[in-house]
Amino acid sequence: MLLIGTGGNGSLLLTHLLRIDQGVRALGGAGLHVQAFDPDTVSQTNLIRQNFAPSDVGRNKAVVLVERCNLYAGLRWDAQPRRLTKADFQHEVQLLITCVDSGQSRREVHDLLAALPHHQRPHYWLDCGNEARTGQVILGQPRQPQGGLPTIIDLDPTAMQGQDDDRPSCSAIEALTRQHPFINPEVALRAAQIIGEMLYHGVVTAPAIFVNLEGNVRTVAQELGTPRPRKVEALIPFPKPVQRPRTRRASRTAATN
């Protein structure tokens, strides 16, 4: 599982992935293995909306968060303080998660996937993005351009437009006013919801989730790709439950003298 971007959405989603990993292990699965990619370092204003502490300032975002997860749960997840490359797909990738939230970075990921042979593309691509008060989480199947779930680019080609807008805020006030303070937690939670459904139940009830925190409308709209929940390939095979033979209880008889 590859996580691209550990900023506003990615830093919060990584914590949810840790909880999902613990649940998978409790059910008898092998757990998740996550590689987190991010070339950026933690700044002072990142502490307002992202999942970092003051002691993290100046360190690489992916390294900080992966170290924290590994120490907390005894994991061996990997941090990559760089951008994604074609070499990262030499081994099979079940799920690619992008939390880049910019047209330029999303273009780079799309072009990279398009240059790969179909058998090297990830089975699923979960894209998480947001504007100031709205956001979306889209699950697609890059390996199946015909008949599979559409990717974020299939649904909205304009998602690749625009330049990176990751400039640091000059103050905490600017960091809070540029975006709704709770848009990132909402997007990260909905992404975790999709991943959890895939792993725990093998279905996706809503491959596209749209969040709107604007005005009085504070609901999550789910757009179903099919009328019924869509079956998906199991990302982690769980062992079959052991069938224990049923034993008949001995009937109790009341003895009378």
PDB file of C-alpha atoms in Angstrom:
ATOM      1  CA  MET A   1       0.000   0.000   0.000  1.00  0.00           C
ATOM      2  CA  LEU A   2       1.495   3.334  -1.089  1.00  0.00           C
ATOM      3  CA  LEU A   3       0.449   6.629   0.527  1.00  0.00           C
ATOM      4  CA  ILE A   4       1.481   9.687  -1.483  1.00  0.00           C
ATOM      5  CA  GLY A   5       1.428  12.878   0.559  1.00  0.00           C
ATOM      6  CA  THR A   6       1.407  13.144   4.359  1.00  0.00           C
ATOM      7  CA  GLY A   7       0.101  16.678   4.791  1.00  0.00           C
ATOM      8  CA  GLY A   8      -3.424  17.793   5.660  1.00  0.00           C
ATOM      9  CA  ASN A   9      -5.251  14.645   4.516  1.00  0.00           C
ATOM     10  CA  GLY A  10      -2.399  12.135   4.479  1.00  0.00           C
ATOM     11  CA  SER A  11      -1.128  12.762   8.001  1.00  0.00           C
ATOM     12  CA  LEU A  12      -4.599  12.126   9.424  1.00  0.00           C
ATOM     13  CA  LEU A  13      -5.325   9.168   7.158  1.00  0.00           C
ATOM     14  CA  LEU A  14      -2.116   7.423   8.229  1.00  0.00           C
ATOM     15  CA  THR A  15      -3.444   7.290  11.788  1.00  0.00           C
ATOM     16  CA  HIS A  16      -6.647   5.654  10.511  1.00  0.00           C
ATOM     17  CA  LEU A  17      -4.556   3.121   8.576  1.00  0.00           C
ATOM     18  CA  LEU A  18      -2.837   2.215  11.837  1.00  0.00           C
ATOM     19  CA  ARG A  19      -6.218   1.450  13.423  1.00  0.00           C
ATOM     20  CA  ILE A  20      -7.305  -0.554  10.367  1.00  0.00           C
ATOM     21  CA  ASP A  21      -4.074  -2.531  10.562  1.00  0.00           C
ATOM     22  CA  GLN A  22      -4.808  -3.453  14.170  1.00  0.00           C
ATOM     23  CA  GLY A  23      -8.296  -4.570  13.211  1.00  0.00           C
ATOM     24  CA  VAL A  24      -7.012  -6.709  10.339  1.00  0.00           C
ATOM     25  CA  ARG A  25      -4.558  -8.437  12.657  1.00  0.00           C
ATOM     26  CA  ALA A  26      -7.263  -9.039  15.242  1.00  0.00           C
ATOM     27  CA  LEU A  27      -9.283 -10.827  12.549  1.00  0.00           C
ATOM     28  CA  GLY A  28      -6.370 -13.111  11.709  1.00  0.00           C
ATOM     29  CA  GLY A  29      -4.934 -11.208   8.745  1.00  0.00           C
ATOM     30  CA  ALA A  30      -1.294 -10.389   8.103  1.00  0.00           C
ATOM     31  CA  GLY A  31      -1.839  -6.662   8.587  1.00  0.00           C
ATOM     32  CA  LEU A  32      -0.976  -3.760   6.306  1.00  0.00           C
ATOM     33  CA  HIS A  33       2.362  -2.678   4.968  1.00  0.00           C
ATOM     34  CA  VAL A  34       2.403   1.022   4.162  1.00  0.00           C
ATOM     35  CA  GLN A  35       5.020   3.085   2.364  1.00  0.00           C
ATOM     36  CA  ALA A  36       4.524   6.820   2.859  1.00  0.00           C
ATOM     37  CA  PHE A  37       6.007   9.303   0.358  1.00  0.00           C
ATOM     38  CA  ASP A  38       6.552  13.009   0.946  1.00  0.00           C
ATOM     39  CA  PRO A  39       9.560  15.228   0.164  1.00  0.00           C
ATOM     40  CA  ASP A  40       8.390  18.097   2.405  1.00  0.00           C
ATOM     41  CA  THR A  41       9.436  19.008   5.937  1.00  0.00           C
ATOM     42  CA  VAL A  42       7.218  20.055   8.838  1.00  0.00           C
ATOM     43  CA  SER A  43       6.792  23.811   9.289  1.00  0.00           C
ATOM     44  CA  GLN A  44       5.447  25.722  12.274  1.00  0.00           C
ATOM     45  CA  THR A  45       2.136  26.478  10.582  1.00  0.00           C
ATOM     46  CA  ASN A  46       1.650  22.794   9.678  1.00  0.00           C
ATOM     47  CA  LEU A  47       0.892  22.214  13.371  1.00  0.00           C
ATOM     48  CA  ILE A  48      -2.478  23.971  12.959  1.00  0.00           C
ATOM     49  CA  ARG A  49      -4.156  21.548  10.550  1.00  0.00           C
ATOM     50  CA  GLN A  50      -1.805  18.611  10.183  1.00  0.00           C
ATOM     51  CA  ASN A  51      -1.014  15.749  12.530  1.00  0.00           C
ATOM     52  CA  PHE A  52       2.348  17.004  13.825  1.00  0.00           C
ATOM     53  CA  ALA A  53       3.833  18.177  17.133  1.00  0.00           C
ATOM     54  CA  PRO A  54       6.159  21.142  17.812  1.00  0.00           C
ATOM     55  CA  SER A  55       9.116  18.770  18.161  1.00  0.00           C
ATOM     56  CA  ASP A  56       8.548  17.618  14.555  1.00  0.00           C
ATOM     57  CA  VAL A  57       9.310  21.013  12.988  1.00  0.00           C
ATOM     58  CA  GLY A  58      12.171  20.791  10.501  1.00  0.00           C
ATOM     59  CA  ARG A  59      11.929  17.025  10.029  1.00  0.00           C
ATOM     60  CA  ASN A  60      10.549  15.171   7.011  1.00  0.00           C
ATOM     61  CA  LYS A  61       6.798  14.604   7.248  1.00  0.00           C
ATOM     62  CA  ALA A  62       6.756  10.985   6.079  1.00  0.00           C
ATOM     63  CA  VAL A  63       9.656   9.992   8.340  1.00  0.00           C
ATOM     64  CA  VAL A  64       8.072  11.580  11.419  1.00  0.00           C
ATOM     65  CA  LEU A  65       4.691   9.915  10.968  1.00  0.00           C
ATOM     66  CA  VAL A  66       5.960   6.458  10.004  1.00  0.00           C
ATOM     67  CA  GLU A  67       8.384   6.417  12.946  1.00  0.00           C
ATOM     68  CA  ARG A  68       5.487   7.275  15.223  1.00  0.00           C
ATOM     69  CA  CYS A  69       3.306   4.466  13.859  1.00  0.00           C
ATOM     70  CA  ASN A  70       6.118   1.917  14.020  1.00  0.00           C
ATOM     71  CA  LEU A  71       6.971   2.783  17.619  1.00  0.00           C
ATOM     72  CA  TYR A  72       3.335   2.788  18.688  1.00  0.00           C
ATOM     73  CA  ALA A  73       2.334  -0.563  17.202  1.00  0.00           C
ATOM     74  CA  GLY A  74       5.622  -2.380  16.564  1.00  0.00           C
ATOM     75  CA  LEU A  75       5.281  -2.119  12.782  1.00  0.00           C
ATOM     76  CA  ARG A  76       7.812  -2.005   9.970  1.00  0.00           C
ATOM     77  CA  TRP A  77       6.238   0.543   7.675  1.00  0.00           C
ATOM     78  CA  ASP A  78       8.541   2.505   5.383  1.00  0.00           C
ATOM     79  CA  ALA A  79       8.999   6.247   4.942  1.00  0.00           C
ATOM     80  CA  GLN A  80      10.225   7.641   1.641  1.00  0.00           C
ATOM     81  CA  PRO A  81      11.255  11.339   1.882  1.00  0.00           C
ATOM     82  CA  ARG A  82      10.888  11.807  -1.874  1.00  0.00           C
ATOM     83  CA  ARG A  83       8.434  11.729  -4.752  1.00  0.00           C
ATOM     84  CA  LEU A  84       6.943   8.577  -6.255  1.00  0.00           C
ATOM     85  CA  THR A  85       8.775   6.993  -9.234  1.00  0.00           C
ATOM     86  CA  LYS A  86       8.160   4.144 -11.687  1.00  0.00           C
ATOM     87  CA  ALA A  87      10.633   1.997  -9.768  1.00  0.00           C
ATOM     88  CA  ASP A  88       8.192   1.905  -6.839  1.00  0.00           C
ATOM     89  CA  PHE A  89       5.849  -0.278  -8.923  1.00  0.00           C
ATOM     90  CA  GLN A  90       8.328  -3.080  -9.605  1.00  0.00           C
ATOM     91  CA  HIS A  91       6.493  -5.098  -6.974  1.00  0.00           C
ATOM     92  CA  GLU A  92       2.722  -5.538  -6.968  1.00  0.00           C
ATOM     93  CA  VAL A  93       0.836  -2.614  -5.451  1.00  0.00           C
ATOM     94  CA  GLN A  94      -2.645  -3.407  -4.181  1.00  0.00           C
ATOM     95  CA  LEU A  95      -3.692   0.120  -3.246  1.00  0.00           C
ATOM     96  CA  LEU A  96      -2.311   3.537  -4.188  1.00  0.00           C
ATOM     97  CA  ILE A  97      -3.565   6.429  -2.040  1.00  0.00           C
ATOM     98  CA  THR A  98      -2.925   9.975  -3.200  1.00  0.00           C
ATOM     99  CA  CYS A  99      -3.353  12.885  -0.818  1.00  0.00           C
ATOM    100  CA  VAL A 100      -1.580  15.437  -2.991  1.00  0.00           C
ATOM    101  CA  ASP A 101      -4.461  17.903  -3.319  1.00  0.00           C
ATOM    102  CA  SER A 102      -3.014  19.795  -6.287  1.00  0.00           C
ATOM    103  CA  GLY A 103      -3.425  19.539 -10.034  1.00  0.00           C
ATOM    104  CA  GLN A 104       0.293  19.479 -10.722  1.00  0.00           C
ATOM    105  CA  SER A 105       1.052  16.602  -8.338  1.00  0.00           C
ATOM    106  CA  ARG A 106      -2.006  14.648  -9.468  1.00  0.00           C
ATOM    107  CA  ARG A 107      -0.865  15.048 -13.074  1.00  0.00           C
ATOM    108  CA  GLU A 108       2.493  13.549 -12.177  1.00  0.00           C
ATOM    109  CA  VAL A 109       0.846  10.495 -10.622  1.00  0.00           C
ATOM    110  CA  HIS A 110      -1.551  10.071 -13.550  1.00  0.00           C
ATOM    111  CA  ASP A 111       1.244  10.332 -16.134  1.00  0.00           C
ATOM    112  CA  LEU A 112       3.353   7.864 -14.160  1.00  0.00           C
ATOM    113  CA  LEU A 113       0.533   5.299 -14.080  1.00  0.00           C
ATOM    114  CA  ALA A 114      -0.248   5.818 -17.766  1.00  0.00           C
ATOM    115  CA  ALA A 115       3.367   4.990 -18.636  1.00  0.00           C
ATOM    116  CA  LEU A 116       3.247   1.678 -16.768  1.00  0.00           C
ATOM    117  CA  PRO A 117       2.142  -1.614 -18.356  1.00  0.00           C
ATOM    118  CA  HIS A 118      -1.313  -2.620 -17.153  1.00  0.00           C
ATOM    119  CA  HIS A 119       0.042  -5.492 -15.044  1.00  0.00           C
ATOM    120  CA  GLN A 120       2.284  -3.085 -13.091  1.00  0.00           C
ATOM    121  CA  ARG A 121      -0.440  -0.597 -12.279  1.00  0.00           C
ATOM    122  CA  PRO A 122      -1.997  -0.679  -8.802  1.00  0.00           C
ATOM    123  CA  HIS A 123      -5.208  -2.655  -8.427  1.00  0.00           C
ATOM    124  CA  TYR A 124      -6.904   0.380  -6.857  1.00  0.00           C
ATOM    125  CA  TRP A 125      -6.245   4.112  -6.790  1.00  0.00           C
ATOM    126  CA  LEU A 126      -7.880   6.052  -3.947  1.00  0.00           C
ATOM    127  CA  ASP A 127      -7.590   9.803  -4.485  1.00  0.00           C
ATOM    128  CA  CYS A 128      -8.294  12.238  -1.647  1.00  0.00           C
ATOM    129  CA  GLY A 129      -8.577  15.933  -2.390  1.00  0.00           C
ATOM    130  CA  ASN A 130     -10.214  19.062  -1.078  1.00  0.00           C
ATOM    131  CA  GLU A 131     -10.792  22.739  -1.635  1.00  0.00           C
ATOM    132  CA  ALA A 132     -11.364  25.264   1.130  1.00  0.00           C
ATOM    133  CA  ARG A 133     -14.675  23.771   2.329  1.00  0.00           C
ATOM    134  CA  THR A 134     -15.389  20.845   0.019  1.00  0.00           C
ATOM    135  CA  GLY A 135     -13.630  17.584  -0.680  1.00  0.00           C
ATOM    136  CA  GLN A 136     -13.878  14.246  -2.427  1.00  0.00           C
ATOM    137  CA  VAL A 137     -12.621  10.689  -2.078  1.00  0.00           C
ATOM    138  CA  ILE A 138     -12.639   8.655  -5.314  1.00  0.00           C
ATOM    139  CA  LEU A 139     -11.801   4.945  -5.660  1.00  0.00           C
ATOM    140  CA  GLY A 140     -10.802   3.773  -9.147  1.00  0.00           C
ATOM    141  CA  GLN A 141      -9.265   0.745 -10.837  1.00  0.00           C
ATOM    142  CA  PRO A 142      -6.341   1.736 -13.088  1.00  0.00           C
ATOM    143  CA  ARG A 143      -5.810  -1.882 -14.156  1.00  0.00           C
ATOM    144  CA  GLN A 144      -9.307  -2.088 -15.596  1.00  0.00           C
ATOM    145  CA  PRO A 145      -9.867   0.921 -17.887  1.00  0.00           C
ATOM    146  CA  GLN A 146     -12.879  -0.873 -19.375  1.00  0.00           C
ATOM    147  CA  GLY A 147     -15.589  -1.932 -16.949  1.00  0.00           C
ATOM    148  CA  GLY A 148     -13.739  -1.061 -13.750  1.00  0.00           C
ATOM    149  CA  LEU A 149     -14.375   1.710 -11.278  1.00  0.00           C
ATOM    150  CA  PRO A 150     -13.509   5.103 -12.846  1.00  0.00           C
ATOM    151  CA  THR A 151     -10.543   6.992 -11.411  1.00  0.00           C
ATOM    152  CA  ILE A 152     -10.591  10.623 -10.307  1.00  0.00           C
ATOM    153  CA  ILE A 153      -9.306  11.621 -13.761  1.00  0.00           C
ATOM    154  CA  ASP A 154     -12.073   9.649 -15.513  1.00  0.00           C
ATOM    155  CA  LEU A 155     -14.730  11.360 -13.413  1.00  0.00           C
ATOM    156  CA  ASP A 156     -13.212  14.833 -13.458  1.00  0.00           C
ATOM    157  CA  PRO A 157     -10.404  15.560 -15.953  1.00  0.00           C
ATOM    158  CA  THR A 158     -10.117  19.086 -14.509  1.00  0.00           C
ATOM    159  CA  ALA A 159      -8.620  17.516 -11.361  1.00  0.00           C
ATOM    160  CA  MET A 160      -5.260  17.651 -13.168  1.00  0.00           C
ATOM    161  CA  GLN A 161      -5.474  21.370 -13.837  1.00  0.00           C
ATOM    162  CA  GLY A 162      -3.751  24.074 -11.838  1.00  0.00           C
ATOM    163  CA  GLN A 163      -0.381  24.421 -10.170  1.00  0.00           C
ATOM    164  CA  ASP A 164       0.793  23.356  -6.740  1.00  0.00           C
ATOM    165  CA  ASP A 165      -0.537  25.574  -3.965  1.00  0.00           C
ATOM    166  CA  ASP A 166       1.497  24.260  -1.062  1.00  0.00           C
ATOM    167  CA  ARG A 167       3.013  27.585  -0.080  1.00  0.00           C
ATOM    168  CA  PRO A 168       3.534  27.926   3.681  1.00  0.00           C
ATOM    169  CA  SER A 169       1.140  30.111   5.587  1.00  0.00           C
ATOM    170  CA  CYS A 170       2.723  33.115   7.248  1.00  0.00           C
ATOM    171  CA  SER A 171       0.599  32.828  10.379  1.00  0.00           C
ATOM    172  CA  ALA A 172      -1.785  30.557  12.233  1.00  0.00           C
ATOM    173  CA  ILE A 173      -4.649  32.867  11.258  1.00  0.00           C
ATOM    174  CA  GLU A 174      -3.916  32.402   7.570  1.00  0.00           C
ATOM    175  CA  ALA A 175      -3.631  28.627   8.009  1.00  0.00           C
ATOM    176  CA  LEU A 176      -7.079  28.527   9.612  1.00  0.00           C
ATOM    177  CA  THR A 177      -8.819  30.911   7.231  1.00  0.00           C
ATOM    178  CA  ARG A 178      -7.463  29.444   3.999  1.00  0.00           C
ATOM    179  CA  GLN A 179      -9.309  26.171   4.602  1.00  0.00           C
ATOM    180  CA  HIS A 180     -12.101  24.988   6.866  1.00  0.00           C
ATOM    181  CA  PRO A 181     -10.387  23.560   9.978  1.00  0.00           C
ATOM    182  CA  PHE A 182     -12.336  20.298   9.746  1.00  0.00           C
ATOM    183  CA  ILE A 183     -12.276  19.556   6.005  1.00  0.00           C
ATOM    184  CA  ASN A 184      -9.122  17.442   6.258  1.00  0.00           C
ATOM    185  CA  PRO A 185     -10.399  15.262   9.145  1.00  0.00           C
ATOM    186  CA  GLU A 186     -13.656  14.681   7.236  1.00  0.00           C
ATOM    187  CA  VAL A 187     -11.904  13.664   4.009  1.00  0.00           C
ATOM    188  CA  ALA A 188      -9.466  11.383   5.852  1.00  0.00           C
ATOM    189  CA  LEU A 189     -12.304   9.684   7.723  1.00  0.00           C
ATOM    190  CA  ARG A 190     -14.258   8.989   4.513  1.00  0.00           C
ATOM    191  CA  ALA A 191     -11.135   7.550   2.882  1.00  0.00           C
ATOM    192  CA  ALA A 192     -10.656   5.257   5.878  1.00  0.00           C
ATOM    193  CA  GLN A 193     -14.309   4.232   5.562  1.00  0.00           C
ATOM    194  CA  ILE A 194     -13.754   2.999   1.994  1.00  0.00           C
ATOM    195  CA  ILE A 195     -10.527   1.173   2.888  1.00  0.00           C
ATOM    196  CA  GLY A 196     -12.154  -0.437   5.912  1.00  0.00           C
ATOM    197  CA  GLU A 197     -15.085  -1.698   3.836  1.00  0.00           C
ATOM    198  CA  MET A 198     -12.706  -3.188   1.297  1.00  0.00           C
ATOM    199  CA  LEU A 199     -10.636  -4.997   3.898  1.00  0.00           C
ATOM    200  CA  TYR A 200     -13.281  -6.066   6.384  1.00  0.00           C
ATOM    201  CA  HIS A 201     -16.216  -6.815   4.081  1.00  0.00           C
ATOM    202  CA  GLY A 202     -14.887  -7.063   0.506  1.00  0.00           C
ATOM    203  CA  VAL A 203     -17.412  -4.528  -0.786  1.00  0.00           C
ATOM    204  CA  VAL A 204     -17.543  -0.827  -1.582  1.00  0.00           C
ATOM    205  CA  THR A 205     -20.917   0.804  -0.997  1.00  0.00           C
ATOM    206  CA  ALA A 206     -19.773   4.215  -2.226  1.00  0.00           C
ATOM    207  CA  PRO A 207     -16.690   4.411  -4.469  1.00  0.00           C
ATOM    208  CA  ALA A 208     -17.118   8.196  -4.710  1.00  0.00           C
ATOM    209  CA  ILE A 209     -17.779  10.308  -1.617  1.00  0.00           C
ATOM    210  CA  PHE A 210     -18.242  14.057  -1.730  1.00  0.00           C
ATOM    211  CA  VAL A 211     -17.970  16.258   1.349  1.00  0.00           C
ATOM    212  CA  ASN A 212     -19.511  19.722   1.662  1.00  0.00           C
ATOM    213  CA  LEU A 213     -18.984  21.859   4.768  1.00  0.00           C
ATOM    214  CA  GLU A 214     -20.307  25.001   3.101  1.00  0.00           C
ATOM    215  CA  GLY A 215     -23.039  27.067   4.795  1.00  0.00           C
ATOM    216  CA  ASN A 216     -25.848  25.075   6.372  1.00  0.00           C
ATOM    217  CA  VAL A 217     -25.145  21.956   4.292  1.00  0.00           C
ATOM    218  CA  ARG A 218     -22.845  19.778   6.372  1.00  0.00           C
ATOM    219  CA  THR A 219     -23.682  16.340   5.058  1.00  0.00           C
ATOM    220  CA  VAL A 220     -21.731  13.804   3.081  1.00  0.00           C
ATOM    221  CA  ALA A 221     -23.170  12.935  -0.330  1.00  0.00           C
ATOM    222  CA  GLN A 222     -22.364   9.450  -1.560  1.00  0.00           C
ATOM    223  CA  GLU A 223     -22.605   8.643  -5.232  1.00  0.00           C
ATOM    224  CA  LEU A 224     -22.987   4.913  -5.859  1.00  0.00           C
ATOM    225  CA  GLY A 225     -21.280   3.486  -8.895  1.00  0.00           C
ATOM    226  CA  THR A 226     -23.863   0.684  -8.968  1.00  0.00           C
ATOM    227  CA  PRO A 227     -27.307   0.267  -7.390  1.00  0.00           C
ATOM    228  CA  ARG A 228     -25.929  -2.369  -5.013  1.00  0.00           C
ATOM    229  CA  PRO A 229     -22.656  -2.569  -3.092  1.00  0.00           C
ATOM    230  CA  ARG A 230     -19.804  -3.350  -5.464  1.00  0.00           C
ATOM    231  CA  LYS A 231     -17.769  -6.479  -4.731  1.00  0.00           C
ATOM    232  CA  VAL A 232     -14.024  -5.901  -4.774  1.00  0.00           C
ATOM    233  CA  GLU A 233     -10.976  -8.129  -4.760  1.00  0.00           C
ATOM    234  CA  ALA A 234      -9.806  -8.975  -1.276  1.00  0.00           C
ATOM    235  CA  LEU A 235      -6.696  -6.938  -0.517  1.00  0.00           C
ATOM    236  CA  ILE A 236      -5.742  -9.190   2.373  1.00  0.00           C
ATOM    237  CA  PRO A 237      -6.868 -12.834   2.420  1.00  0.00           C
ATOM    238  CA  PHE A 238      -8.264 -13.738   5.797  1.00  0.00           C
ATOM    239  CA  PRO A 239      -8.052 -17.333   7.045  1.00  0.00           C
ATOM    240  CA  LYS A 240     -11.316 -19.206   6.862  1.00  0.00           C
ATOM    241  CA  PRO A 241     -13.031 -19.581  10.234  1.00  0.00           C
ATOM    242  CA  VAL A 242     -12.605 -22.966  11.852  1.00  0.00           C
ATOM    243  CA  GLN A 243     -15.814 -24.984  11.760  1.00  0.00           C
ATOM    244  CA  ARG A 244     -16.241 -26.615  15.131  1.00  0.00           C
ATOM    245  CA  PRO A 245     -18.433 -29.706  15.361  1.00  0.00           C
ATOM    246  CA  ARG A 246     -21.663 -29.139  17.160  1.00  0.00           C
ATOM    247  CA  THR A 247     -22.183 -31.093  20.350  1.00  0.00           C
ATOM    248  CA  ARG A 248     -25.593 -31.913  21.689  1.00  0.00           C
ATOM    249  CA  ARG A 249     -26.197 -30.835  25.212  1.00  0.00           C
ATOM    250  CA  ALA A 250     -27.263 -33.566  27.555  1.00  0.00           C
ATOM    251  CA  SER A 251     -30.826 -33.008  28.644  1.00  0.00           C
ATOM    252  CA  ARG A 252     -31.317 -32.312  32.253  1.00  0.00           C
ATOM    253  CA  THR A 253     -33.700 -34.636  34.018  1.00  0.00           C
ATOM    254  CA  ALA A 254     -35.048 -34.012  37.406  1.00  0.00           C
ATOM    255  CA  ALA A 255     -34.552 -37.035  39.638  1.00  0.00           C
ATOM    256  CA  THR A 256     -37.321 -37.690  42.099  1.00  0.00           C
ATOM    257  CA  ASN A 257     -37.087 -39.968  45.077  1.00  0.00           C
TER     258      ASN A 257
END
